């Protein structure tokens, strides 16, 4: 056989394999920009924070009752804002929101990111008692179901509605045959509406290039009624973006269809101007430790076993860490402070105060235990360790359990950021979650964490490789290691194809 003819199949095989490799490298990476929410120009009273958190915790307790992309896509949420709501003279945030686009043509909505609930819902055009303006400086939008060419309401007979009924997240109207929902909160506020199916739009990233108009069908809620705090204009957004464990959560819907991997991560920057990153994918950092999720729980529950202060385990009654339908320890990015049940809170507060009794001046501020400090808190306050099942410990620096509350009599005033839980659940809020990478591995049913500078770029792993996500920026790049491995595999495939053609 002439040489020119024998090279033809080889060149063809190499071309095919190289094209396949390029296609693999260019698997779409989805981006949604996350923006600052609830700006505060002045210090907030701790009671106000507790009131907001208590509403959220009531929701946690009450909740107990199209064309597919290839798996491996990463959704990136560049985070803005700070975890410290008491920074004086600067805008801070207690919660975060992002922009999503729904419908055809697409309409943009500002929705609060929430790992403590499951449902994505936005306000409908027919919503009553809903705010028409927002003190956050954003324009509010309302979902126009009749105006969307791809919108359809979920009927009572739809299997998705039946699945939602099993989690008490749905109800049916005999008159309209619509699959509805009604969420009521502890302070009397709430929202109700009906489920829709429509197109969810996102940006797809090929390496460092953005490709617009990517989309996938998704089930979400269209709220027709709101009450209580949800009607207030000062902190109004268009809805809530649930990232809980339920089947109707966004992360469950996308991962079950192979659009994203069944894992998401966040890294919240605690100092300076705040910020960070929130991605659907696994952030890879050294020193990651994991603790198994408590099975058969609707939220991200971990088994907290003990608490140590300055290396000494506190004498805490074991009942403080029991796990049941009403007790346990929840990881919740939507909660600002951290809450311990009385059996754990009292020994913790006593241990901290005793360890610094000769170094700082204790002072009560609005009923809270605070301290007047003349030097760095790292030189005076002890390290704290939260010890979880699986041998995983979460090491807390003083700034992870204290917050700066201004100045008094020429000294800095720092207050305990742990409060006594009103219910029987321990809740870990942003104060302890900041400055750490957290990975929610739903496939392996575990949560991992490691200390990290959240202003730095992070490596994100998906099924097909790694990407680099710059904190606060929608910039992603394919790692060289994975590119070399994929290229080597493609060349090997080309040689095998060449051998096959030569033999034939």
GROMACS .gro file of C-alpha atoms in nm:
model
  504
    1UNK     CA    1   0.000   0.000   0.000
    2UNK     CA    2   0.145   0.343  -0.093
    3UNK     CA    3   0.259   0.558   0.202
    4UNK     CA    4   0.028   0.847   0.116
    5UNK     CA    5  -0.272   0.612   0.138
    6UNK     CA    6  -0.158   0.454   0.464
    7UNK     CA    7  -0.129   0.794   0.627
    8UNK     CA    8  -0.487   0.886   0.541
    9UNK     CA    9  -0.656   0.676   0.809
   10UNK     CA   10  -0.392   0.783   1.064
   11UNK     CA   11  -0.450   1.151   0.996
   12UNK     CA   12  -0.825   1.096   1.004
   13UNK     CA   13  -0.803   0.912   1.336
   14UNK     CA   14  -0.581   1.180   1.490
   15UNK     CA   15  -0.817   1.451   1.372
   16UNK     CA   16  -1.121   1.274   1.516
   17UNK     CA   17  -0.949   1.207   1.849
   18UNK     CA   18  -0.814   1.562   1.872
   19UNK     CA   19  -1.159   1.703   1.802
   20UNK     CA   20  -1.301   1.480   2.075
   21UNK     CA   21  -1.037   1.606   2.315
   22UNK     CA   22  -1.114   1.967   2.235
   23UNK     CA   23  -1.484   1.898   2.285
   24UNK     CA   24  -1.408   1.747   2.625
   25UNK     CA   25  -1.198   2.048   2.724
   26UNK     CA   26  -1.480   2.276   2.617
   27UNK     CA   27  -1.755   2.119   2.825
   28UNK     CA   28  -1.982   2.403   2.929
   29UNK     CA   29  -1.924   2.573   3.262
   30UNK     CA   30  -2.222   2.774   3.382
   31UNK     CA   31  -2.193   3.109   3.557
   32UNK     CA   32  -2.438   3.305   3.768
   33UNK     CA   33  -2.306   3.625   3.928
   34UNK     CA   34  -2.383   3.657   4.300
   35UNK     CA   35  -2.436   4.004   4.439
   36UNK     CA   36  -2.443   4.172   4.776
   37UNK     CA   37  -2.767   4.171   4.971
   38UNK     CA   38  -2.904   4.357   5.272
   39UNK     CA   39  -2.650   4.643   5.290
   40UNK     CA   40  -2.613   4.805   5.630
   41UNK     CA   41  -2.440   5.139   5.683
   42UNK     CA   42  -2.464   5.129   6.062
   43UNK     CA   43  -2.417   4.865   6.333
   44UNK     CA   44  -2.715   4.638   6.381
   45UNK     CA   45  -2.861   4.555   6.718
   46UNK     CA   46  -2.796   4.192   6.805
   47UNK     CA   47  -3.164   4.144   6.884
   48UNK     CA   48  -3.246   4.233   6.524
   49UNK     CA   49  -3.003   3.970   6.400
   50UNK     CA   50  -3.156   3.715   6.633
   51UNK     CA   51  -3.504   3.805   6.518
   52UNK     CA   52  -3.403   3.751   6.155
   53UNK     CA   53  -3.229   3.425   6.238
   54UNK     CA   54  -3.525   3.303   6.446
   55UNK     CA   55  -3.757   3.349   6.149
   56UNK     CA   56  -3.519   3.144   5.941
   57UNK     CA   57  -3.490   2.873   6.205
   58UNK     CA   58  -3.867   2.849   6.223
   59UNK     CA   59  -3.868   2.786   5.849
   60UNK     CA   60  -3.608   2.512   5.894
   61UNK     CA   61  -3.819   2.340   6.160
   62UNK     CA   62  -4.146   2.375   5.971
   63UNK     CA   63  -3.995   2.237   5.654
   64UNK     CA   64  -3.957   1.897   5.815
   65UNK     CA   65  -4.294   1.801   5.770
   66UNK     CA   66  -3.519   2.009   2.803
   67UNK     CA   67  -3.189   1.928   2.651
   68UNK     CA   68  -2.925   1.803   2.885
   69UNK     CA   69  -2.565   1.912   2.913
   70UNK     CA   70  -2.287   1.662   2.978
   71UNK     CA   71  -2.209   1.602   3.344
   72UNK     CA   72  -1.919   1.804   3.475
   73UNK     CA   73  -2.045   2.157   3.422
   74UNK     CA   74  -1.964   2.408   3.696
   75UNK     CA   75  -2.197   2.685   3.809
   76UNK     CA   76  -1.998   2.967   3.965
   77UNK     CA   77  -2.145   3.224   4.205
   78UNK     CA   78  -1.892   3.502   4.269
   79UNK     CA   79  -1.975   3.620   4.621
   80UNK     CA   80  -1.975   3.978   4.747
   81UNK     CA   81  -2.034   4.112   5.096
   82UNK     CA   82  -1.900   4.034   5.442
   83UNK     CA   83  -1.996   3.783   5.708
   84UNK     CA   84  -1.959   4.052   5.977
   85UNK     CA   85  -2.283   4.254   6.005
   86UNK     CA   86  -2.130   4.495   6.255
   87UNK     CA   87  -1.856   4.656   6.047
   88UNK     CA   88  -1.881   5.027   6.114
   89UNK     CA   89  -1.886   5.275   5.829
   90UNK     CA   90  -1.901   5.018   5.552
   91UNK     CA   91  -2.173   4.831   5.372
   92UNK     CA   92  -2.205   4.472   5.489
   93UNK     CA   93  -2.436   4.185   5.423
   94UNK     CA   94  -2.615   3.918   5.620
   95UNK     CA   95  -2.743   3.721   5.323
   96UNK     CA   96  -2.651   3.681   4.958
   97UNK     CA   97  -2.851   3.691   4.640
   98UNK     CA   98  -2.784   3.612   4.278
   99UNK     CA   99  -2.951   3.676   3.944
  100UNK     CA  100  -3.139   3.405   3.758
  101UNK     CA  101  -3.323   3.418   3.427
  102UNK     CA  102  -3.650   3.234   3.371
  103UNK     CA  103  -3.895   3.211   3.083
  104UNK     CA  104  -3.906   3.279   2.710
  105UNK     CA  105  -3.818   3.554   2.655
  106UNK     CA  106  -3.605   3.542   2.970
  107UNK     CA  107  -3.680   3.767   3.267
  108UNK     CA  108  -3.412   3.837   3.527
  109UNK     CA  109  -3.482   3.789   3.898
  110UNK     CA  110  -3.280   3.866   4.210
  111UNK     CA  111  -3.313   3.567   4.441
  112UNK     CA  112  -3.165   3.495   4.780
  113UNK     CA  113  -2.924   3.200   4.803
  114UNK     CA  114  -3.047   2.960   5.071
  115UNK     CA  115  -2.895   2.625   5.168
  116UNK     CA  116  -3.159   2.581   5.437
  117UNK     CA  117  -3.456   2.538   5.201
  118UNK     CA  118  -3.525   2.342   4.884
  119UNK     CA  119  -3.745   2.544   4.651
  120UNK     CA  120  -3.658   2.812   4.398
  121UNK     CA  121  -3.953   3.052   4.395
  122UNK     CA  122  -4.009   3.397   4.249
  123UNK     CA  123  -4.300   3.638   4.278
  124UNK     CA  124  -4.578   3.612   4.021
  125UNK     CA  125  -4.731   3.909   3.845
  126UNK     CA  126  -5.056   3.844   4.030
  127UNK     CA  127  -4.885   3.838   4.370
  128UNK     CA  128  -5.072   4.028   4.641
  129UNK     CA  129  -4.915   4.187   4.948
  130UNK     CA  130  -4.579   4.184   4.768
  131UNK     CA  131  -4.336   4.479   4.776
  132UNK     CA  132  -4.311   4.679   4.455
  133UNK     CA  133  -3.975   4.839   4.537
  134UNK     CA  134  -3.661   4.740   4.725
  135UNK     CA  135  -3.434   4.927   4.962
  136UNK     CA  136  -3.144   4.727   4.822
  137UNK     CA  137  -3.130   4.948   4.515
  138UNK     CA  138  -3.249   4.673   4.282
  139UNK     CA  139  -3.546   4.669   4.048
  140UNK     CA  140  -3.801   4.407   4.141
  141UNK     CA  141  -3.950   4.185   3.871
  142UNK     CA  142  -4.255   3.960   3.859
  143UNK     CA  143  -4.287   3.637   3.667
  144UNK     CA  144  -4.538   3.668   3.382
  145UNK     CA  145  -4.652   3.310   3.317
  146UNK     CA  146  -4.888   3.395   3.027
  147UNK     CA  147  -4.611   3.600   2.866
  148UNK     CA  148  -4.361   3.312   2.860
  149UNK     CA  149  -4.379   3.088   2.554
  150UNK     CA  150  -4.229   2.793   2.744
  151UNK     CA  151  -4.411   2.820   3.078
  152UNK     CA  152  -4.653   2.558   3.201
  153UNK     CA  153  -4.806   2.505   3.542
  154UNK     CA  154  -4.768   2.174   3.722
  155UNK     CA  155  -5.093   1.980   3.749
  156UNK     CA  156  -5.200   1.776   4.049
  157UNK     CA  157  -5.148   1.452   3.856
  158UNK     CA  158  -4.790   1.535   3.760
  159UNK     CA  159  -4.539   1.290   3.915
  160UNK     CA  160  -4.329   1.585   4.034
  161UNK     CA  161  -4.627   1.714   4.230
  162UNK     CA  162  -4.677   1.371   4.384
  163UNK     CA  163  -4.312   1.368   4.486
  164UNK     CA  164  -4.347   1.712   4.641
  165UNK     CA  165  -4.648   1.592   4.839
  166UNK     CA  166  -4.427   1.335   5.009
  167UNK     CA  167  -4.222   1.619   5.158
  168UNK     CA  168  -4.528   1.829   5.253
  169UNK     CA  169  -4.406   2.090   5.003
  170UNK     CA  170  -4.715   2.078   4.782
  171UNK     CA  171  -5.091   2.105   4.794
  172UNK     CA  172  -5.353   2.076   4.523
  173UNK     CA  173  -5.637   2.301   4.416
  174UNK     CA  174  -5.943   2.107   4.301
  175UNK     CA  175  -6.074   2.411   4.117
  176UNK     CA  176  -5.763   2.493   3.912
  177UNK     CA  177  -5.591   2.151   3.917
  178UNK     CA  178  -5.266   2.336   3.995
  179UNK     CA  179  -4.994   2.192   4.214
  180UNK     CA  180  -4.945   2.457   4.479
  181UNK     CA  181  -4.737   2.525   4.790
  182UNK     CA  182  -4.766   2.722   5.111
  183UNK     CA  183  -4.475   2.799   5.341
  184UNK     CA  184  -4.553   2.953   5.680
  185UNK     CA  185  -4.290   3.092   5.912
  186UNK     CA  186  -4.272   3.125   6.288
  187UNK     CA  187  -4.341   3.499   6.298
  188UNK     CA  188  -4.657   3.467   6.089
  189UNK     CA  189  -4.495   3.560   5.758
  190UNK     CA  190  -4.510   3.326   5.462
  191UNK     CA  191  -4.560   3.274   5.093
  192UNK     CA  192  -4.788   3.061   4.879
  193UNK     CA  193  -4.832   2.997   4.509
  194UNK     CA  194  -4.808   2.721   4.252
  195UNK     CA  195  -4.534   2.526   4.079
  196UNK     CA  196  -4.427   2.605   3.724
  197UNK     CA  197  -4.203   2.444   3.466
  198UNK     CA  198  -4.009   2.682   3.247
  199UNK     CA  199  -3.670   2.746   3.092
  200UNK     CA  200  -3.382   2.832   3.324
  201UNK     CA  201  -3.117   3.038   3.142
  202UNK     CA  202  -2.750   3.053   3.235
  203UNK     CA  203  -2.415   3.145   3.086
  204UNK     CA  204  -2.201   2.856   2.961
  205UNK     CA  205  -1.824   2.889   2.975
  206UNK     CA  206  -1.590   2.717   2.730
  207UNK     CA  207  -1.251   2.759   2.894
  208UNK     CA  208  -1.226   3.135   2.936
  209UNK     CA  209  -1.493   3.222   2.677
  210UNK     CA  210  -1.855   3.295   2.765
  211UNK     CA  211  -2.129   3.141   2.554
  212UNK     CA  212  -2.475   3.289   2.612
  213UNK     CA  213  -2.823   3.143   2.582
  214UNK     CA  214  -2.758   2.807   2.745
  215UNK     CA  215  -3.068   2.672   2.916
  216UNK     CA  216  -3.242   2.381   3.087
  217UNK     CA  217  -3.602   2.321   3.197
  218UNK     CA  218  -3.659   2.348   3.570
  219UNK     CA  219  -3.944   2.331   3.822
  220UNK     CA  220  -3.984   2.636   4.045
  221UNK     CA  221  -4.247   2.817   4.246
  222UNK     CA  222  -4.449   3.120   4.139
  223UNK     CA  223  -4.566   3.302   4.453
  224UNK     CA  224  -4.907   3.469   4.442
  225UNK     CA  225  -4.922   3.575   4.807
  226UNK     CA  226  -4.677   3.692   5.072
  227UNK     CA  227  -4.716   3.812   5.427
  228UNK     CA  228  -4.515   3.934   5.724
  229UNK     CA  229  -4.148   4.021   5.674
  230UNK     CA  230  -4.160   3.913   5.311
  231UNK     CA  231  -4.375   4.218   5.237
  232UNK     CA  232  -4.116   4.466   5.367
  233UNK     CA  233  -3.956   4.680   5.098
  234UNK     CA  234  -3.629   4.762   5.276
  235UNK     CA  235  -3.483   4.413   5.217
  236UNK     CA  236  -3.703   4.289   4.935
  237UNK     CA  237  -3.579   4.054   4.664
  238UNK     CA  238  -3.767   3.861   4.396
  239UNK     CA  239  -3.758   3.523   4.568
  240UNK     CA  240  -3.549   3.250   4.725
  241UNK     CA  241  -3.305   3.012   4.554
  242UNK     CA  242  -3.313   2.683   4.749
  243UNK     CA  243  -3.004   2.461   4.759
  244UNK     CA  244  -3.130   2.207   5.013
  245UNK     CA  245  -3.131   1.828   4.992
  246UNK     CA  246  -3.486   1.785   4.860
  247UNK     CA  247  -3.570   1.653   4.513
  248UNK     CA  248  -3.709   1.991   4.405
  249UNK     CA  249  -3.400   2.190   4.501
  250UNK     CA  250  -3.205   2.340   4.214
  251UNK     CA  251  -2.892   2.138   4.287
  252UNK     CA  252  -3.095   1.813   4.292
  253UNK     CA  253  -3.280   1.894   3.970
  254UNK     CA  254  -2.965   1.986   3.778
  255UNK     CA  255  -2.744   1.704   3.906
  256UNK     CA  256  -3.010   1.435   3.858
  257UNK     CA  257  -3.016   1.521   3.486
  258UNK     CA  258  -2.640   1.536   3.450
  259UNK     CA  259  -2.625   1.913   3.405
  260UNK     CA  260  -2.404   1.965   3.711
  261UNK     CA  261  -2.219   1.728   3.944
  262UNK     CA  262  -2.392   1.625   4.271
  263UNK     CA  263  -2.169   1.845   4.482
  264UNK     CA  264  -2.144   2.215   4.562
  265UNK     CA  265  -1.896   2.426   4.756
  266UNK     CA  266  -1.850   2.772   4.900
  267UNK     CA  267  -1.572   2.985   5.043
  268UNK     CA  268  -1.685   3.303   5.220
  269UNK     CA  269  -1.421   3.569   5.281
  270UNK     CA  270  -1.450   3.706   5.633
  271UNK     CA  271  -1.213   4.002   5.646
  272UNK     CA  272  -1.168   4.322   5.449
  273UNK     CA  273  -1.441   4.381   5.193
  274UNK     CA  274  -1.566   4.024   5.214
  275UNK     CA  275  -1.658   3.826   4.904
  276UNK     CA  276  -1.576   3.470   4.812
  277UNK     CA  277  -1.707   3.203   4.578
  278UNK     CA  278  -2.004   2.963   4.560
  279UNK     CA  279  -1.991   2.689   4.296
  280UNK     CA  280  -2.170   2.374   4.191
  281UNK     CA  281  -1.864   2.151   4.187
  282UNK     CA  282  -1.600   2.033   4.434
  283UNK     CA  283  -1.340   2.286   4.547
  284UNK     CA  284  -1.006   2.112   4.598
  285UNK     CA  285  -0.777   2.237   4.876
  286UNK     CA  286  -0.516   2.063   5.094
  287UNK     CA  287  -0.610   1.952   5.443
  288UNK     CA  288  -0.978   1.886   5.374
  289UNK     CA  289  -1.154   1.684   5.645
  290UNK     CA  290  -1.496   1.522   5.607
  291UNK     CA  291  -1.780   1.428   5.836
  292UNK     CA  292  -2.075   1.213   5.724
  293UNK     CA  293  -2.417   1.370   5.687
  294UNK     CA  294  -2.678   1.238   5.927
  295UNK     CA  295  -2.903   1.011   5.718
  296UNK     CA  296  -3.277   1.064   5.676
  297UNK     CA  297  -3.263   1.434   5.764
  298UNK     CA  298  -3.406   1.707   5.539
  299UNK     CA  299  -3.120   1.951   5.605
  300UNK     CA  300  -2.741   1.942   5.617
  301UNK     CA  301  -2.709   1.781   5.961
  302UNK     CA  302  -2.377   1.672   6.110
  303UNK     CA  303  -2.301   1.473   6.426
  304UNK     CA  304  -2.133   1.721   6.662
  305UNK     CA  305  -1.970   1.512   6.936
  306UNK     CA  306  -1.793   1.762   7.160
  307UNK     CA  307  -1.652   2.114   7.196
  308UNK     CA  308  -1.301   2.195   7.317
  309UNK     CA  309  -1.167   2.530   7.440
  310UNK     CA  310  -0.790   2.574   7.450
  311UNK     CA  311  -0.750   2.199   7.404
  312UNK     CA  312  -0.976   2.107   7.697
  313UNK     CA  313  -1.299   1.921   7.624
  314UNK     CA  314  -1.595   2.095   7.785
  315UNK     CA  315  -1.820   1.904   8.028
  316UNK     CA  316  -2.132   1.910   7.811
  317UNK     CA  317  -2.429   1.681   7.862
  318UNK     CA  318  -2.452   1.436   7.571
  319UNK     CA  319  -2.815   1.537   7.516
  320UNK     CA  320  -2.685   1.862   7.364
  321UNK     CA  321  -2.556   1.669   7.063
  322UNK     CA  322  -2.833   1.414   7.016
  323UNK     CA  323  -2.978   1.381   6.666
  324UNK     CA  324  -3.348   1.331   6.604
  325UNK     CA  325  -3.629   1.494   6.409
  326UNK     CA  326  -3.612   1.795   6.641
  327UNK     CA  327  -3.251   1.792   6.762
  328UNK     CA  328  -2.911   1.796   6.596
  329UNK     CA  329  -2.655   2.029   6.438
  330UNK     CA  330  -2.729   2.207   6.109
  331UNK     CA  331  -2.486   2.381   5.873
  332UNK     CA  332  -2.666   2.685   5.733
  333UNK     CA  333  -2.513   2.967   5.527
  334UNK     CA  334  -2.832   3.170   5.564
  335UNK     CA  335  -2.785   3.212   5.940
  336UNK     CA  336  -2.556   3.493   6.053
  337UNK     CA  337  -2.464   3.390   6.408
  338UNK     CA  338  -2.408   3.045   6.558
  339UNK     CA  339  -2.659   2.893   6.799
  340UNK     CA  340  -2.597   2.632   7.068
  341UNK     CA  341  -2.856   2.463   7.286
  342UNK     CA  342  -2.844   2.565   7.653
  343UNK     CA  343  -2.662   2.247   7.761
  344UNK     CA  344  -2.371   2.346   7.533
  345UNK     CA  345  -2.398   2.726   7.535
  346UNK     CA  346  -2.357   2.776   7.912
  347UNK     CA  347  -2.033   2.572   7.943
  348UNK     CA  348  -1.894   2.735   7.628
  349UNK     CA  349  -1.956   3.090   7.749
  350UNK     CA  350  -1.817   3.008   8.093
  351UNK     CA  351  -1.499   2.857   7.947
  352UNK     CA  352  -1.428   3.157   7.723
  353UNK     CA  353  -1.486   3.409   8.002
  354UNK     CA  354  -1.270   3.214   8.248
  355UNK     CA  355  -0.978   3.185   8.006
  356UNK     CA  356  -0.955   3.563   7.952
  357UNK     CA  357  -1.061   3.687   8.296
  358UNK     CA  358  -0.713   3.826   8.371
  359UNK     CA  359  -0.653   3.972   8.024
  360UNK     CA  360  -0.964   4.165   7.922
  361UNK     CA  361  -1.243   4.367   8.081
  362UNK     CA  362  -1.583   4.195   8.059
  363UNK     CA  363  -1.879   4.417   7.979
  364UNK     CA  364  -2.245   4.355   7.904
  365UNK     CA  365  -2.388   4.523   7.593
  366UNK     CA  366  -2.760   4.491   7.524
  367UNK     CA  367  -2.768   4.179   7.738
  368UNK     CA  368  -2.475   4.020   7.554
  369UNK     CA  369  -2.137   3.916   7.690
  370UNK     CA  370  -1.869   4.141   7.543
  371UNK     CA  371  -1.508   4.220   7.626
  372UNK     CA  372  -1.295   4.535   7.610
  373UNK     CA  373  -0.968   4.446   7.439
  374UNK     CA  374  -0.656   4.662   7.411
  375UNK     CA  375  -0.450   4.435   7.181
  376UNK     CA  376  -0.509   4.162   6.924
  377UNK     CA  377  -0.778   3.911   7.018
  378UNK     CA  378  -0.554   3.634   6.882
  379UNK     CA  379  -0.310   3.706   7.165
  380UNK     CA  380  -0.576   3.680   7.435
  381UNK     CA  381  -0.861   3.449   7.340
  382UNK     CA  382  -0.824   3.070   7.317
  383UNK     CA  383  -0.873   2.850   7.012
  384UNK     CA  384  -1.197   2.652   6.996
  385UNK     CA  385  -1.254   2.314   6.834
  386UNK     CA  386  -1.587   2.171   6.721
  387UNK     CA  387  -1.539   1.794   6.703
  388UNK     CA  388  -1.756   1.595   6.462
  389UNK     CA  389  -1.811   1.230   6.373
  390UNK     CA  390  -1.551   1.078   6.143
  391UNK     CA  391  -1.264   1.235   6.333
  392UNK     CA  392  -1.321   1.575   6.170
  393UNK     CA  393  -1.255   1.882   6.383
  394UNK     CA  394  -1.338   2.240   6.290
  395UNK     CA  395  -1.075   2.470   6.438
  396UNK     CA  396  -1.205   2.817   6.524
  397UNK     CA  397  -0.991   3.124   6.570
  398UNK     CA  398  -1.112   3.399   6.807
  399UNK     CA  399  -1.254   3.591   6.509
  400UNK     CA  400  -1.463   3.284   6.427
  401UNK     CA  401  -1.660   3.306   6.751
  402UNK     CA  402  -1.625   3.678   6.831
  403UNK     CA  403  -1.744   3.983   6.637
  404UNK     CA  404  -1.617   4.338   6.661
  405UNK     CA  405  -1.883   4.573   6.792
  406UNK     CA  406  -1.706   4.907   6.781
  407UNK     CA  407  -1.517   5.088   7.055
  408UNK     CA  408  -1.587   5.180   7.414
  409UNK     CA  409  -1.377   5.392   7.647
  410UNK     CA  410  -1.080   5.379   7.410
  411UNK     CA  411  -1.079   5.000   7.373
  412UNK     CA  412  -1.212   4.765   7.108
  413UNK     CA  413  -1.530   4.586   7.209
  414UNK     CA  414  -1.564   4.224   7.099
  415UNK     CA  415  -1.878   4.022   7.169
  416UNK     CA  416  -1.951   3.650   7.172
  417UNK     CA  417  -2.102   3.551   6.838
  418UNK     CA  418  -2.257   3.235   6.978
  419UNK     CA  419  -2.610   3.266   7.114
  420UNK     CA  420  -2.836   3.029   7.301
  421UNK     CA  421  -3.067   2.845   7.064
  422UNK     CA  422  -3.438   2.905   7.112
  423UNK     CA  423  -3.512   2.558   6.980
  424UNK     CA  424  -3.333   2.227   7.038
  425UNK     CA  425  -3.100   2.252   6.740
  426UNK     CA  426  -2.743   2.374   6.711
  427UNK     CA  427  -2.703   2.589   6.400
  428UNK     CA  428  -2.366   2.683   6.253
  429UNK     CA  429  -2.392   3.019   6.077
  430UNK     CA  430  -2.163   3.232   5.865
  431UNK     CA  431  -1.954   3.345   6.162
  432UNK     CA  432  -1.789   3.002   6.188
  433UNK     CA  433  -1.826   2.906   5.821
  434UNK     CA  434  -1.623   3.200   5.687
  435UNK     CA  435  -1.261   3.174   5.575
  436UNK     CA  436  -1.306   2.805   5.503
  437UNK     CA  437  -1.382   2.597   5.198
  438UNK     CA  438  -1.697   2.393   5.254
  439UNK     CA  439  -1.783   2.103   5.024
  440UNK     CA  440  -2.131   1.948   5.025
  441UNK     CA  441  -2.070   1.609   4.866
  442UNK     CA  442  -2.420   1.475   4.804
  443UNK     CA  443  -2.300   1.166   4.618
  444UNK     CA  444  -2.093   1.049   4.915
  445UNK     CA  445  -2.330   1.203   5.172
  446UNK     CA  446  -2.066   1.405   5.354
  447UNK     CA  447  -1.954   1.761   5.420
  448UNK     CA  448  -1.589   1.862   5.415
  449UNK     CA  449  -1.405   2.176   5.516
  450UNK     CA  450  -1.059   2.329   5.536
  451UNK     CA  451  -0.919   2.669   5.628
  452UNK     CA  452  -0.856   2.881   5.319
  453UNK     CA  453  -0.794   3.238   5.205
  454UNK     CA  454  -1.118   3.294   5.015
  455UNK     CA  455  -0.972   3.586   4.820
  456UNK     CA  456  -0.756   3.336   4.632
  457UNK     CA  457  -0.853   3.135   4.326
  458UNK     CA  458  -0.977   2.782   4.388
  459UNK     CA  459  -0.942   2.457   4.195
  460UNK     CA  460  -1.282   2.306   4.119
  461UNK     CA  461  -1.310   1.936   4.038
  462UNK     CA  462  -1.585   1.788   3.824
  463UNK     CA  463  -1.625   1.440   3.680
  464UNK     CA  464  -1.425   1.524   3.367
  465UNK     CA  465  -1.147   1.731   3.525
  466UNK     CA  466  -1.054   2.042   3.717
  467UNK     CA  467  -1.114   2.410   3.663
  468UNK     CA  468  -0.978   2.718   3.832
  469UNK     CA  469  -1.233   2.963   3.967
  470UNK     CA  470  -1.120   3.309   4.068
  471UNK     CA  471  -1.298   3.430   4.377
  472UNK     CA  472  -1.552   3.696   4.289
  473UNK     CA  473  -1.483   3.671   3.915
  474UNK     CA  474  -1.643   3.454   3.644
  475UNK     CA  475  -1.305   3.337   3.517
  476UNK     CA  476  -1.245   2.964   3.470
  477UNK     CA  477  -0.952   2.782   3.313
  478UNK     CA  478  -0.875   2.418   3.236
  479UNK     CA  479  -0.586   2.283   3.443
  480UNK     CA  480  -0.277   2.177   3.248
  481UNK     CA  481  -0.253   1.839   3.420
  482UNK     CA  482  -0.597   1.731   3.302
  483UNK     CA  483  -0.533   1.870   2.955
  484UNK     CA  484  -0.216   1.660   2.921
  485UNK     CA  485  -0.395   1.347   3.043
  486UNK     CA  486  -0.683   1.399   2.802
  487UNK     CA  487  -0.449   1.473   2.512
  488UNK     CA  488  -0.248   1.156   2.588
  489UNK     CA  489  -0.570   0.952   2.591
  490UNK     CA  490  -0.673   1.105   2.260
  491UNK     CA  491  -0.339   1.024   2.096
  492UNK     CA  492  -0.363   0.665   2.224
  493UNK     CA  493  -0.711   0.642   2.074
  494UNK     CA  494  -0.574   0.774   1.745
  495UNK     CA  495  -0.302   0.508   1.735
  496UNK     CA  496  -0.555   0.232   1.802
  497UNK     CA  497  -0.775   0.360   1.521
  498UNK     CA  498  -0.474   0.379   1.291
  499UNK     CA  499  -0.383   0.017   1.368
  500UNK     CA  500  -0.739  -0.090   1.296
  501UNK     CA  501  -0.745   0.091   0.959
  502UNK     CA  502  -0.404  -0.052   0.863
  503UNK     CA  503  -0.515  -0.407   0.934
  504UNK     CA  504  -0.825  -0.360   0.724
   0.00000   0.00000   0.00000
